[in-house]
Amino acid sequence: MALAEASKQRDDSHFPEIVELNVGGQVYVTRLQTLVAVPDSLLWHMFTRRTPKELARDTKGRFFLDRDGFLFRYVLDYLRDLTLVLPDYFPERSRLRREADFFQLRELAKRLCPQMSKDNSVSEEISHSDTEDSSLQGSQPPCASAGGADATLRTSTAVRSPSMDSRKSGYITVGYRGSYTIGRDIQTDAKFRRVARITVCGKTSLAKEVFGDTLNESRDPDRPPERYTSRYYLKYNFLEQAFDKLTEVGFHMVACSSTGTCAYTSNDPGEDKIWTSYTEYVFCREQ
């Protein structure tokens, strides 16, 4: 009994050599020496200056961090050998820089900061995916920290210069699944159309150019610019707004199609009819 209690006290005051983490719902298993590889970082302070019982845990006893679980894998890769390696097309650079700033990894945040040349233009060291996602204004200075750099890459791609390869020809398909009600008095019907979500299909670079930061990329984060995707959708549900954005950059509608079904709200044929439909609009831009 005495030996068991002594062992338990050591476990409560010392971290194990192999540490299990739950970062935003993603589970990671790594060595303790990896987490403390950078002195004075947040993880270094957590796992050297505090005890296991002082840190938050999930229901299975894993140490819990309420951060982006997807991006933490790059943080962990950096801690293993202090080298930054990212995919060829990585659209989450500014978010990863924010994570580096949170974990107090100053060197990592510095490497993620876009380099500016003497004429205030973006250095070629920035990956192609970053120029797809962001537009840097010439009056802005190089960033010194992740917090100050967020504003640098926040500008929408919709304002990119046409000379920056943004006038490529191609097709974009906009689709939506919606419903509308036709009542006995259609003129007073207030539920004419309800659009649940607007989807965007086409080449990634074209979709980003047209819709900029209104494009929700969370369902397809690593898609290269020259690949096609059908997993994007817009952060708003106004078709006319999507059409305006396409028109502003030279697209015009070439085709559309729609299917629909009808149902009654009740068994009474005199009641309102509810129509549900799926519609696609094909837009084209030629050079």
XYZ file of N, CA and C in Angstrom:
861
model
N 0.822 -1.202 0.000
C 0.000 0.000 0.000
C 0.858 1.255 0.000
N 1.891 1.251 0.828
C 2.773 2.412 0.905
C 3.470 2.656 -0.413
N 3.913 1.556 -1.078
C 4.583 1.709 -2.371
C 3.625 2.234 -3.430
N 2.380 1.768 -3.394
C 1.391 2.224 -4.376
C 1.099 3.703 -4.212
N 0.951 4.154 -2.966
C 0.679 5.573 -2.741
C 1.871 6.434 -3.132
N 3.075 5.953 -2.876
C 4.266 6.702 -3.265
C 4.353 6.830 -4.773
N 4.008 5.733 -5.483
C 4.020 5.765 -6.931
C 2.987 6.747 -7.465
N 1.806 6.774 -6.846
C 0.759 7.699 -7.268
C 1.186 9.143 -7.068
N 1.884 9.434 -5.966
C 2.352 10.792 -5.720
C 3.370 11.214 -6.768
N 4.252 10.260 -7.183
C 5.222 10.605 -8.228
C 4.513 10.897 -9.540
N 3.437 10.133 -9.865
C 2.685 10.366 -11.095
C 2.000 11.718 -11.082
N 1.561 12.162 -9.901
C 0.874 13.449 -9.793
C 1.834 14.630 -9.886
N 3.106 14.400 -9.682
C 4.064 15.507 -9.687
C 5.019 15.475 -10.874
N 5.002 14.395 -11.667
C 5.897 14.287 -12.810
C 5.101 13.862 -14.050
N 5.477 14.424 -15.189
C 4.830 14.060 -16.435
C 5.438 12.763 -16.971
N 4.652 11.942 -17.637
C 5.186 10.716 -18.219
C 6.088 11.031 -19.417
N 6.909 10.086 -19.788
C 7.802 10.276 -20.932
C 7.012 10.370 -22.230
N 5.923 9.613 -22.337
C 5.030 9.667 -23.497
C 3.757 10.395 -23.076
N 3.455 11.489 -23.755
C 2.347 12.360 -23.362
C 1.222 12.267 -24.394
N 0.004 12.111 -23.901
C -1.176 12.113 -24.768
C -1.875 13.462 -24.653
N -2.161 14.054 -25.804
C -2.799 15.366 -25.847
C -4.108 15.290 -26.619
N -5.063 16.076 -26.182
C -6.305 16.288 -26.912
C -6.332 17.768 -27.279
N -6.076 18.049 -28.557
C -6.037 19.435 -29.019
C -7.261 19.689 -29.887
N -8.224 20.377 -29.337
C -9.444 20.681 -30.086
C -10.155 19.465 -30.615
N -10.064 18.339 -29.916
C -10.725 17.121 -30.362
C -9.830 16.166 -31.120
N -8.633 16.617 -31.522
C -7.663 15.768 -32.206
C -6.675 15.207 -31.178
N -6.433 13.921 -31.237
C -5.556 13.267 -30.275
C -4.143 13.150 -30.836
N -3.167 13.549 -30.031
C -1.754 13.452 -30.400
C -1.010 12.719 -29.293
N -0.048 11.910 -29.692
C 0.829 11.218 -28.749
C 2.262 11.564 -29.110
N 3.014 12.094 -28.153
C 4.368 12.533 -28.435
C 5.232 12.379 -27.185
N 6.522 12.622 -27.363
C 7.442 12.538 -26.231
C 7.440 13.855 -25.463
N 7.672 13.753 -24.169
C 7.726 14.941 -23.328
C 8.822 15.895 -23.790
N 9.979 15.353 -24.197
C 11.086 16.217 -24.601
C 10.767 16.989 -25.881
N 9.837 16.479 -26.695
C 9.404 17.219 -27.886
C 8.600 18.447 -27.488
N 7.712 18.298 -26.521
C 6.862 19.416 -26.104
C 7.661 20.538 -25.463
N 8.799 20.215 -24.861
C 9.590 21.229 -24.161
C 10.847 21.577 -24.949
N 10.823 21.347 -26.258
C 12.017 21.559 -27.083
C 12.404 23.025 -27.192
N 11.423 23.934 -27.067
C 11.699 25.370 -27.199
C 11.555 26.017 -25.824
N 12.650 26.433 -25.193
C 12.574 27.072 -23.873
C 11.721 28.334 -23.899
N 11.021 28.558 -22.825
C 10.174 29.737 -22.620
C 8.931 29.755 -23.495
N 8.679 28.697 -24.255
C 7.418 28.619 -24.992
C 6.293 28.246 -24.032
N 5.068 28.368 -24.489
C 3.927 28.049 -23.632
C 3.953 26.584 -23.219
N 4.224 25.681 -24.160
C 4.280 24.261 -23.830
C 5.427 23.956 -22.872
N 6.541 24.649 -23.036
C 7.680 24.463 -22.129
C 7.276 24.838 -20.702
N 6.590 25.958 -20.552
C 6.140 26.376 -19.220
C 5.106 25.403 -18.656
N 4.214 24.891 -19.517
C 3.175 23.989 -19.042
C 3.767 22.682 -18.511
N 4.767 22.150 -19.230
C 5.266 20.815 -18.902
C 6.603 20.812 -18.156
N 7.063 21.985 -17.736
C 8.249 22.029 -16.868
C 7.994 22.815 -15.596
N 7.122 23.802 -15.653
C 6.889 24.659 -14.496
C 5.586 24.329 -13.763
N 4.804 23.412 -14.336
C 3.558 23.026 -13.678
C 3.533 21.516 -13.488
N 2.575 21.049 -12.732
C 2.449 19.615 -12.468
C 1.253 19.066 -13.247
N 1.202 17.757 -13.462
C 0.082 17.180 -14.225
C -1.289 17.535 -13.674
N -1.429 17.583 -12.372
C -2.750 17.851 -11.794
C -3.191 19.304 -11.993
N -2.263 20.178 -12.386
C -2.615 21.585 -12.620
C -3.125 21.833 -14.028
N -2.959 20.872 -14.922
C -3.360 21.052 -16.317
C -4.732 20.432 -16.565
N -5.465 21.025 -17.506
C -6.793 20.517 -17.852
C -6.680 19.180 -18.570
N -7.631 18.309 -18.320
C -7.661 16.990 -18.946
C -9.052 16.719 -19.509
N -9.111 15.837 -20.496
C -10.416 15.428 -21.005
C -10.931 14.239 -20.191
N -12.036 13.657 -20.610
C -12.657 12.581 -19.840
C -11.820 11.307 -19.809
N -10.863 11.186 -20.733
C -10.005 10.005 -20.767
C -8.625 10.256 -20.168
N -8.463 11.411 -19.525
C -7.220 11.702 -18.841
C -6.141 12.321 -19.698
N -6.429 12.626 -20.951
C -5.440 13.265 -21.823
C -5.394 14.754 -21.547
N -4.205 15.356 -21.630
C -4.072 16.792 -21.419
C -4.787 17.526 -22.552
N -5.613 18.494 -22.161
C -6.498 19.148 -23.130
C -6.036 20.560 -23.438
N -5.993 20.892 -24.743
C -5.688 22.241 -25.216
C -6.819 22.676 -26.134
N -7.431 23.782 -25.827
C -8.551 24.279 -26.618
C -8.031 25.128 -27.777
N -7.350 24.457 -28.725
C -6.795 25.137 -29.897
C -7.172 24.362 -31.158
N -6.722 24.842 -32.304
C -7.028 24.216 -33.588
C -6.288 22.880 -33.699
N -7.031 21.784 -33.633
C -6.408 20.466 -33.668
C -5.769 20.142 -35.002
N -6.323 20.656 -36.093
C -5.758 20.400 -37.414
C -4.390 21.059 -37.560
N -4.269 22.298 -37.121
C -3.011 23.035 -37.298
C -1.946 22.625 -36.283
N -2.349 21.999 -35.184
C -1.364 21.636 -34.162
C -0.357 20.615 -34.690
N -0.727 19.844 -35.706
C 0.225 18.863 -36.238
C 1.456 19.548 -36.822
N 1.272 20.765 -37.373
C 2.422 21.499 -37.901
C 3.258 22.084 -36.762
N 2.601 22.491 -35.700
C 3.318 22.959 -34.507
C 4.158 21.825 -33.939
N 3.573 20.646 -33.847
C 4.283 19.494 -33.305
C 5.440 19.076 -34.224
N 5.226 19.120 -35.529
C 6.313 18.804 -36.465
C 7.478 19.767 -36.284
N 7.161 21.041 -36.074
C 8.217 22.027 -35.860
C 8.988 21.732 -34.583
N 8.298 21.351 -33.529
C 8.964 21.075 -32.251
C 9.890 19.866 -32.330
N 9.616 18.945 -33.251
C 10.427 17.726 -33.326
C 11.854 18.012 -33.792
N 12.002 18.865 -34.799
C 13.364 19.149 -35.297
C 13.590 20.623 -35.587
N 12.657 21.483 -35.114
C 12.777 22.940 -35.280
C 12.921 23.334 -36.749
N 12.242 22.615 -37.622
C 12.235 22.907 -39.050
C 10.795 23.044 -39.515
N 10.525 24.069 -40.309
C 9.182 24.310 -40.807
C 9.035 23.678 -42.186
N 8.128 22.726 -42.305
C 7.836 22.073 -43.588
C 6.329 22.102 -43.786
N 5.877 22.766 -44.854
C 4.457 22.889 -45.147
C 4.158 22.292 -46.518
N 2.905 21.917 -46.783
C 2.535 21.434 -48.119
C 2.780 22.514 -49.168
N 2.877 22.086 -50.433
C 3.127 23.038 -51.518
C 2.052 24.105 -51.586
N 0.810 23.725 -51.380
C -0.287 24.686 -51.405
C -0.954 24.656 -50.037
N -0.654 25.667 -49.239
C -1.095 25.675 -47.841
C -1.839 26.981 -47.565
N -3.181 26.954 -47.564
C -3.961 28.176 -47.407
C -4.144 28.641 -45.972
N -3.596 27.899 -44.995
C -3.835 28.224 -43.591
C -2.626 28.905 -42.954
N -1.787 29.547 -43.736
C -0.534 30.106 -43.213
C -0.780 31.164 -42.140
N -1.712 32.068 -42.362
C -1.962 33.118 -41.373
C -2.540 32.534 -40.081
N -3.377 31.499 -40.207
C -3.925 30.863 -39.005
C -2.844 30.105 -38.243
N -1.933 29.458 -38.980
C -0.838 28.766 -38.313
C 0.077 29.764 -37.616
N 0.257 30.926 -38.191
C 1.062 31.960 -37.548
C 0.415 32.418 -36.243
N -0.901 32.468 -36.238
C -1.624 32.816 -35.009
C -1.419 31.747 -33.939
N -1.423 30.473 -34.347
C -1.161 29.398 -33.398
C 0.256 29.481 -32.851
N 1.226 29.781 -33.720
C 2.610 29.918 -33.275
C 2.741 31.056 -32.268
N 2.008 32.120 -32.488
C 2.044 33.239 -31.556
C 1.423 32.832 -30.216
N 0.346 32.065 -30.260
C -0.298 31.619 -29.020
C 0.640 30.727 -28.208
N 1.315 29.795 -28.877
C 2.223 28.884 -28.184
C 3.589 29.521 -27.896
N 3.713 30.809 -28.204
C 4.925 31.574 -27.907
C 6.154 30.964 -28.586
N 5.960 30.522 -29.807
C 7.050 29.996 -30.632
C 7.475 31.116 -31.573
N 8.317 31.993 -31.079
C 8.635 33.232 -31.794
C 9.344 32.963 -33.116
N 10.249 31.996 -33.136
C 10.980 31.716 -34.367
C 10.043 31.145 -35.437
N 9.118 30.298 -35.035
C 8.146 29.762 -35.975
C 7.249 30.867 -36.522
N 6.778 31.754 -35.652
C 5.951 32.871 -36.103
C 6.724 33.758 -37.073
N 8.006 33.945 -36.816
C 8.828 34.771 -37.696
C 8.963 34.132 -39.072
N 9.132 32.823 -39.130
C 9.257 32.134 -40.411
C 7.952 32.156 -41.203
N 6.840 32.230 -40.499
C 5.545 32.272 -41.167
C 5.155 33.672 -41.606
N 5.884 34.660 -41.153
C 5.603 36.044 -41.526
C 6.062 36.276 -42.946
N 5.222 36.835 -43.833
C 5.627 37.075 -45.223
C 6.781 38.060 -45.295
N 7.733 37.763 -46.141
C 8.885 38.635 -46.326
C 8.554 39.702 -47.354
N 8.991 40.916 -47.079
C 8.752 42.025 -48.001
C 10.078 42.507 -48.556
N 10.098 42.784 -49.839
C 11.309 43.313 -50.456
C 11.385 44.815 -50.263
N 12.444 45.441 -50.767
C 12.634 46.871 -50.546
C 11.551 47.703 -51.213
N 10.972 47.192 -52.285
C 9.907 47.958 -52.945
C 8.524 47.604 -52.408
N 8.502 46.993 -51.199
C 7.258 46.662 -50.511
C 6.416 45.639 -51.271
N 7.045 44.788 -52.050
C 6.318 43.720 -52.720
C 6.569 42.415 -51.998
N 5.680 41.445 -52.230
C 5.781 40.177 -51.543
C 6.938 39.370 -52.104
N 7.758 38.825 -51.203
C 8.899 38.025 -51.633
C 8.447 36.710 -52.226
N 9.262 36.127 -53.113
C 8.928 34.856 -53.736
C 8.991 33.716 -52.741
N 9.507 33.972 -51.540
C 9.578 32.917 -50.544
C 8.206 32.497 -50.074
N 7.199 33.363 -50.282
C 5.843 33.020 -49.877
C 5.287 32.021 -50.873
N 4.634 30.985 -50.382
C 4.140 29.929 -51.252
C 3.003 30.438 -52.113
N 2.737 29.716 -53.217
C 1.692 30.100 -54.152
C 0.342 30.155 -53.489
N 0.103 29.275 -52.521
C -1.189 29.248 -51.850
C -1.447 30.528 -51.080
N -0.393 31.164 -50.561
C -0.590 32.389 -49.795
C -1.009 33.534 -50.695
N -0.436 33.599 -51.907
C -0.835 34.659 -52.818
C -2.234 34.423 -53.331
N -2.704 33.158 -53.342
C -4.083 32.890 -53.715
C -5.032 33.401 -52.649
N -4.638 33.292 -51.373
C -5.544 33.615 -50.280
C -5.511 35.080 -49.892
N -4.396 35.801 -50.184
C -4.221 37.102 -49.575
C -3.710 38.121 -50.563
N -3.967 39.380 -50.269
C -3.462 40.471 -51.085
C -2.801 41.469 -50.161
N -1.492 41.728 -50.365
C -0.748 42.616 -49.480
C -0.726 44.020 -50.058
N -0.999 45.010 -49.229
C -0.972 46.378 -49.675
C 0.415 46.950 -49.473
N 0.877 47.751 -50.442
C 2.247 48.227 -50.442
C 2.596 49.101 -49.274
N 1.625 49.733 -48.629
C 1.938 50.652 -47.535
C 2.177 49.943 -46.226
N 1.978 48.616 -46.185
C 2.102 47.912 -44.925
C 3.533 47.444 -44.717
N 4.069 47.585 -43.515
C 5.426 47.146 -43.225
C 5.467 45.665 -42.954
N 6.673 45.060 -42.964
C 6.798 43.648 -42.604
C 6.304 43.416 -41.182
N 5.686 42.279 -40.952
C 5.137 42.027 -39.624
C 6.220 41.560 -38.690
N 6.053 41.917 -37.421
C 7.038 41.532 -36.414
C 6.535 40.410 -35.541
N 5.215 40.193 -35.547
C 4.648 39.119 -34.739
C 3.424 38.592 -35.438
N 2.937 37.443 -34.952
C 1.780 36.842 -35.582
C 0.547 37.715 -35.417
N 0.412 38.371 -34.279
C -0.747 39.204 -34.048
C -0.804 40.370 -35.014
N 0.349 41.001 -35.304
C 0.365 42.119 -36.224
C 0.273 41.692 -37.657
N 0.558 40.429 -37.938
C 0.576 39.977 -39.316
C -0.801 39.584 -39.817
N -1.738 39.331 -38.914
C -3.046 38.893 -39.349
C -3.686 39.909 -40.273
N -3.528 41.201 -39.949
C -4.124 42.229 -40.784
C -3.488 42.280 -42.156
N -2.233 41.832 -42.257
C -1.520 41.884 -43.527
C -2.148 40.964 -44.558
N -2.601 39.774 -44.102
C -3.113 38.793 -45.039
C -4.626 38.706 -45.047
N -5.287 39.711 -44.511
C -6.723 39.625 -44.359
C -7.488 40.134 -45.573
N -6.811 40.835 -46.475
C -7.484 41.455 -47.600
C -8.011 40.403 -48.551
N -9.183 40.606 -49.083
C -9.805 39.613 -49.957
C -9.082 39.501 -51.275
N -9.100 38.293 -51.867
C -8.493 38.095 -53.177
C -9.296 38.764 -54.273
N -10.497 39.224 -53.935
C -11.315 39.840 -54.969
C -10.724 41.134 -55.482
N -9.785 41.757 -54.771
C -9.213 43.020 -55.205
C -7.850 42.824 -55.840
N -7.485 41.601 -56.182
C -6.204 41.379 -56.822
C -6.186 42.024 -58.186
N -5.003 42.423 -58.614
C -4.855 43.033 -59.921
C -5.114 42.008 -61.001
N -5.789 42.401 -62.104
C -6.038 41.458 -63.191
C -4.754 40.919 -63.794
N -3.635 41.652 -63.649
C -2.375 41.214 -64.221
C -1.741 40.081 -63.438
N -2.246 39.787 -62.231
C -1.671 38.757 -61.369
C -2.301 37.400 -61.640
N -2.452 37.070 -62.921
C -2.944 35.756 -63.319
C -4.347 35.495 -62.781
N -5.109 36.574 -62.560
C -6.453 36.400 -62.012
C -7.518 36.425 -63.097
N -7.116 36.589 -64.344
C -8.072 36.652 -65.428
C -8.068 35.371 -66.254
N -7.836 34.252 -65.626
C -7.856 32.980 -66.334
C -9.266 32.667 -66.814
N -9.315 31.982 -67.945
C -10.611 31.516 -68.412
C -11.001 30.257 -67.643
N -12.278 29.978 -67.601
C -12.722 28.786 -66.891
C -14.195 28.852 -66.551
N -14.638 27.821 -65.860
C -16.042 27.683 -65.497
C -16.190 27.597 -63.971
N -17.262 28.177 -63.476
C -17.660 28.040 -62.080
C -19.144 27.690 -62.053
N -19.459 26.662 -61.293
C -20.859 26.254 -61.142
C -21.340 26.621 -59.749
N -22.422 27.366 -59.704
C -23.049 27.766 -58.445
C -24.343 26.986 -58.297
N -24.482 26.285 -57.197
C -25.685 25.497 -56.975
C -26.313 25.792 -55.635
N -27.594 25.549 -55.539
C -28.240 25.731 -54.245
C -29.427 24.777 -54.125
N -29.664 24.362 -52.924
C -30.843 23.559 -52.602
C -31.772 24.444 -51.781
N -32.971 24.625 -52.271
C -33.867 25.549 -51.597
C -35.299 25.059 -51.578
N -36.153 25.852 -50.973
C -37.571 25.515 -50.902
C -38.384 26.799 -50.938
N -39.607 26.680 -51.407
C -40.501 27.834 -51.364
C -41.936 27.329 -51.274
N -42.789 28.193 -50.783
C -44.180 27.835 -50.538
C -45.081 28.659 -51.443
N -46.011 27.996 -52.086
C -47.023 28.686 -52.888
C -48.355 28.535 -52.167
N -48.826 29.640 -51.609
C -50.089 29.595 -50.870
C -51.273 29.857 -51.765
N -52.432 29.888 -51.166
C -53.646 30.150 -51.944
C -53.671 31.577 -52.455
N -53.002 32.463 -51.739
C -52.873 33.849 -52.200
C -51.390 34.121 -52.395
N -50.864 33.846 -53.586
C -49.422 33.919 -53.825
C -48.881 35.322 -53.661
N -49.710 36.344 -53.883
C -49.229 37.708 -53.803
C -48.852 38.103 -52.377
N -49.455 37.459 -51.408
C -49.170 37.812 -50.014
C -48.276 36.782 -49.344
N -47.783 35.828 -50.114
C -46.951 34.776 -49.528
C -45.588 35.345 -49.173
N -45.182 35.225 -47.890
C -43.903 35.786 -47.428
C -42.780 34.766 -47.461
N -43.101 33.510 -47.774
C -42.073 32.464 -47.769
C -41.789 32.014 -49.197
N -41.468 32.987 -50.055
C -41.306 32.676 -51.472
C -40.111 31.757 -51.722
N -38.967 32.088 -51.154
C -37.789 31.260 -51.415
C -36.923 31.169 -50.163
N -36.452 29.978 -49.881
C -35.546 29.756 -48.752
C -34.344 28.977 -49.267
N -33.175 29.612 -49.251
C -31.948 28.985 -49.732
C -31.152 28.499 -48.535
N -30.897 27.206 -48.481
C -30.179 26.642 -47.339
C -28.681 26.900 -47.437
N -28.094 26.674 -48.614
C -26.650 26.840 -48.776
C -26.325 26.963 -50.255
N -25.370 27.834 -50.568
C -24.912 27.994 -51.946
C -23.565 27.298 -52.088
N -23.488 26.312 -52.961
C -22.245 25.588 -53.183
C -21.509 26.161 -54.391
N -20.192 25.989 -54.394
C -19.338 26.482 -55.474
C -18.491 25.319 -55.981
N -18.553 25.052 -57.270
C -17.773 23.987 -57.889
C -16.906 24.599 -58.991
N -15.684 24.104 -59.120
C -14.793 24.590 -60.162
C -13.352 24.561 -59.717
N -12.502 25.257 -60.444
C -11.084 25.305 -60.106
C -10.890 26.178 -58.864
N -10.055 25.700 -57.952
C -9.870 26.378 -56.673
C -9.398 27.820 -56.853
N -8.438 28.044 -57.755
C -7.903 29.399 -57.931
C -8.974 30.364 -58.406
N -9.872 29.912 -59.291
C -10.953 30.776 -59.770
C -11.958 31.061 -58.656
N -12.297 30.029 -57.878
C -13.262 30.226 -56.799
C -12.749 31.231 -55.775
N -11.452 31.141 -55.430
C -10.876 32.075 -54.465
C -10.808 33.483 -55.029
N -10.500 33.583 -56.312
C -10.418 34.919 -56.920
C -11.760 35.625 -56.897
N -12.819 34.882 -57.215
C -14.143 35.497 -57.317
C -14.726 35.811 -55.950
N -14.685 34.841 -55.032
C -15.441 34.970 -53.790
C -14.598 35.378 -52.590
N -13.266 35.302 -52.699
C -12.406 35.817 -51.642
C -12.719 35.235 -50.276
N -12.808 36.111 -49.275
C -13.011 35.633 -47.904
C -14.465 35.265 -47.614
N -15.353 35.381 -48.605
C -16.722 34.896 -48.417
C -16.840 33.420 -48.774
N -15.734 32.815 -49.226
C -15.712 31.400 -49.574
C -15.322 30.583 -48.350
N -16.164 29.644 -47.969
C -15.867 28.801 -46.813
C -15.058 27.606 -47.277
N -13.781 27.534 -46.870
C -12.875 26.489 -47.325
C -12.668 25.389 -46.298
N -13.379 25.410 -45.208
C -13.102 24.481 -44.123
C -13.321 23.025 -44.518
N -14.095 22.766 -45.572
C -14.358 21.395 -45.980
C -13.306 20.875 -46.953
N -12.409 21.740 -47.434
C -11.423 21.319 -48.435
C -10.173 22.175 -48.297
N -9.471 22.125 -47.151
C -8.430 23.114 -46.860
C -7.143 22.972 -47.664
N -6.812 21.784 -48.162
C -5.520 21.565 -48.795
C -5.607 21.407 -50.304
N -6.659 21.893 -50.911
C -6.826 21.724 -52.348
C -5.917 22.695 -53.100
N -5.013 22.201 -53.966
C -4.123 23.100 -54.734
C -4.919 23.988 -55.673
N -4.377 25.165 -56.030
C -5.123 26.124 -56.865
C -5.530 25.580 -58.224
N -4.733 24.681 -58.809
C -5.047 24.191 -60.145
C -5.874 22.911 -60.132
N -6.376 22.529 -58.975
C -7.240 21.351 -58.875
C -8.697 21.792 -58.802
N -9.574 20.869 -59.131
C -10.998 21.163 -59.112
C -11.616 20.663 -57.805
N -12.648 21.348 -57.368
C -13.298 20.987 -56.113
C -14.802 21.206 -56.230
N -15.546 20.432 -55.484
C -16.997 20.641 -55.383
C -17.411 20.746 -53.927
N -16.441 21.088 -53.061
C -16.689 21.062 -51.621
C -16.718 22.460 -50.987
N -16.695 23.500 -51.775
C -16.770 24.846 -51.224
C -18.227 25.293 -51.126
N -18.489 26.194 -50.199
C -19.785 26.862 -50.148
C -19.583 28.275 -49.626
N -20.579 29.114 -49.821
C -20.469 30.530 -49.480
C -20.973 30.790 -48.068
N -20.466 31.868 -47.479
C -20.840 32.220 -46.120
C -22.145 33.023 -46.067
N -22.773 33.211 -47.191
C -24.067 33.896 -47.229
C -24.994 33.063 -48.112
N -26.267 33.395 -48.137
C -27.224 32.618 -48.919
C -28.073 33.498 -49.826
N -27.461 34.545 -50.378
C -28.144 35.397 -51.343
C -27.568 35.115 -52.729
N -28.371 34.512 -53.588
C -27.899 34.175 -54.927
C -27.462 35.411 -55.705
N -28.218 36.489 -55.548
C -27.897 37.698 -56.296
C -26.513 38.239 -55.933
N -26.126 38.079 -54.670
C -24.799 38.522 -54.244
C -23.713 37.699 -54.932
N -23.932 36.400 -55.052
C -22.977 35.547 -55.753
C -22.911 35.917 -57.227
N -24.063 36.185 -57.840
C -24.083 36.561 -59.247
C -23.346 37.875 -59.475
N -23.516 38.842 -58.555
C -22.827 40.126 -58.687
C -21.307 39.944 -58.674
N -20.828 39.103 -57.768
C -19.382 38.880 -57.673
C -18.846 38.236 -58.946
N -19.568 37.296 -59.498
C -19.140 36.657 -60.741
C -19.132 37.647 -61.896
N -20.136 38.495 -61.957
C -20.214 39.481 -63.036
C -19.089 40.502 -62.940
N -18.736 40.899 -61.730
C -17.703 41.920 -61.540
C -16.341 41.493 -62.081
N -16.078 40.194 -62.129
C -14.776 39.723 -62.603
C -14.871 39.064 -63.969
N -15.950 39.346 -64.704
C -15.998 38.961 -66.101
C -16.680 37.659 -66.437
N -17.354 37.014 -65.480
C -18.068 35.778 -65.776
C -19.472 36.096 -66.281
N -20.001 35.214 -67.149
C -21.390 35.337 -67.564
C -22.035 33.959 -67.580
N -23.345 33.901 -67.345
C -24.053 32.635 -67.251
C -24.202 32.017 -68.631
N -23.920 30.715 -68.736
C -24.041 30.013 -70.014
C -25.070 28.884 -69.958
N -25.430 28.437 -68.754
C -26.402 27.350 -68.656
C -26.956 27.287 -67.244
N -28.126 26.686 -67.120
C -28.695 26.439 -65.799
C -29.654 25.261 -65.889
N -29.854 24.610 -64.779
C -30.784 23.486 -64.728
C -31.372 23.409 -63.329
N -32.556 22.811 -63.237
C -33.217 22.735 -61.934
C -34.149 21.533 -61.893
N -34.222 20.935 -60.750
C -35.190 19.859 -60.506
C -35.961 20.197 -59.245
N -37.190 19.746 -59.162
C -37.986 20.071 -57.994
C -39.053 19.030 -57.701
N -39.500 19.034 -56.475
C -40.593 18.162 -56.043
C -41.590 18.995 -55.253
N -42.812 18.523 -55.212
C -43.876 19.261 -54.527
C -44.512 18.386 -53.463
N -44.843 18.994 -52.352
C -45.532 18.281 -51.278
C -46.495 19.239 -50.593
N -47.498 18.687 -49.929
C -48.456 19.490 -49.176
C -48.055 19.534 -47.710
N -48.379 20.633 -47.061
C -48.089 20.743 -45.632
C -48.997 19.856 -44.805
N -50.119 19.434 -45.382
C -51.036 18.532 -44.687
C -51.803 17.735 -45.736
N -52.702 16.892 -45.300
C -53.505 16.093 -46.225
C -54.600 16.894 -46.911
N -54.791 18.100 -46.472
C -55.816 18.956 -47.063
C -55.274 19.574 -48.346
N -55.808 19.217 -49.525
C -55.293 19.779 -50.778
C -55.488 21.280 -50.885
N -56.286 21.845 -50.023
C -56.466 23.289 -50.039
C -55.367 24.047 -49.328
N -54.500 23.317 -48.612
C -53.418 23.961 -47.887
C -52.269 24.327 -48.837
N -51.279 25.036 -48.277
C -50.153 25.496 -49.086
C -49.340 24.325 -49.622
N -48.739 24.519 -50.780
C -47.826 23.556 -51.364
C -46.383 23.983 -51.072
N -45.551 23.023 -50.706
C -44.133 23.301 -50.467
C -43.325 22.656 -51.581
N -42.559 23.470 -52.287
C -41.696 22.981 -53.352
C -40.250 22.973 -52.851
N -39.561 21.881 -53.109
C -38.120 21.808 -52.829
C -37.405 21.594 -54.152
N -36.264 22.221 -54.309
C -35.586 22.162 -55.601
C -34.077 22.206 -55.426
N -33.387 21.696 -56.438
C -31.930 21.861 -56.537
C -31.649 22.498 -57.892
N -30.909 23.594 -57.865
C -30.652 24.371 -59.074
C -29.168 24.634 -59.217
N -28.656 24.555 -60.444
C -27.267 24.868 -60.739
C -27.188 25.895 -61.853
N -26.284 26.846 -61.706
C -25.996 27.856 -62.707
C -24.543 27.730 -63.114
N -24.291 27.642 -64.408
C -22.925 27.499 -64.921
C -22.482 28.858 -65.469
N -21.355 29.362 -64.957
C -20.789 30.629 -65.392
C -19.467 30.379 -66.104
N -19.183 31.177 -67.104
C -17.970 31.008 -67.895
C -17.277 32.356 -68.066
N -15.950 32.329 -68.082
C -15.164 33.521 -68.428
C -14.128 33.118 -69.469
N -14.085 33.858 -70.565
C -13.111 33.601 -71.617
C -12.063 34.689 -71.629
N -10.830 34.319 -72.004
C -9.738 35.312 -72.042
C -9.928 36.251 -73.224
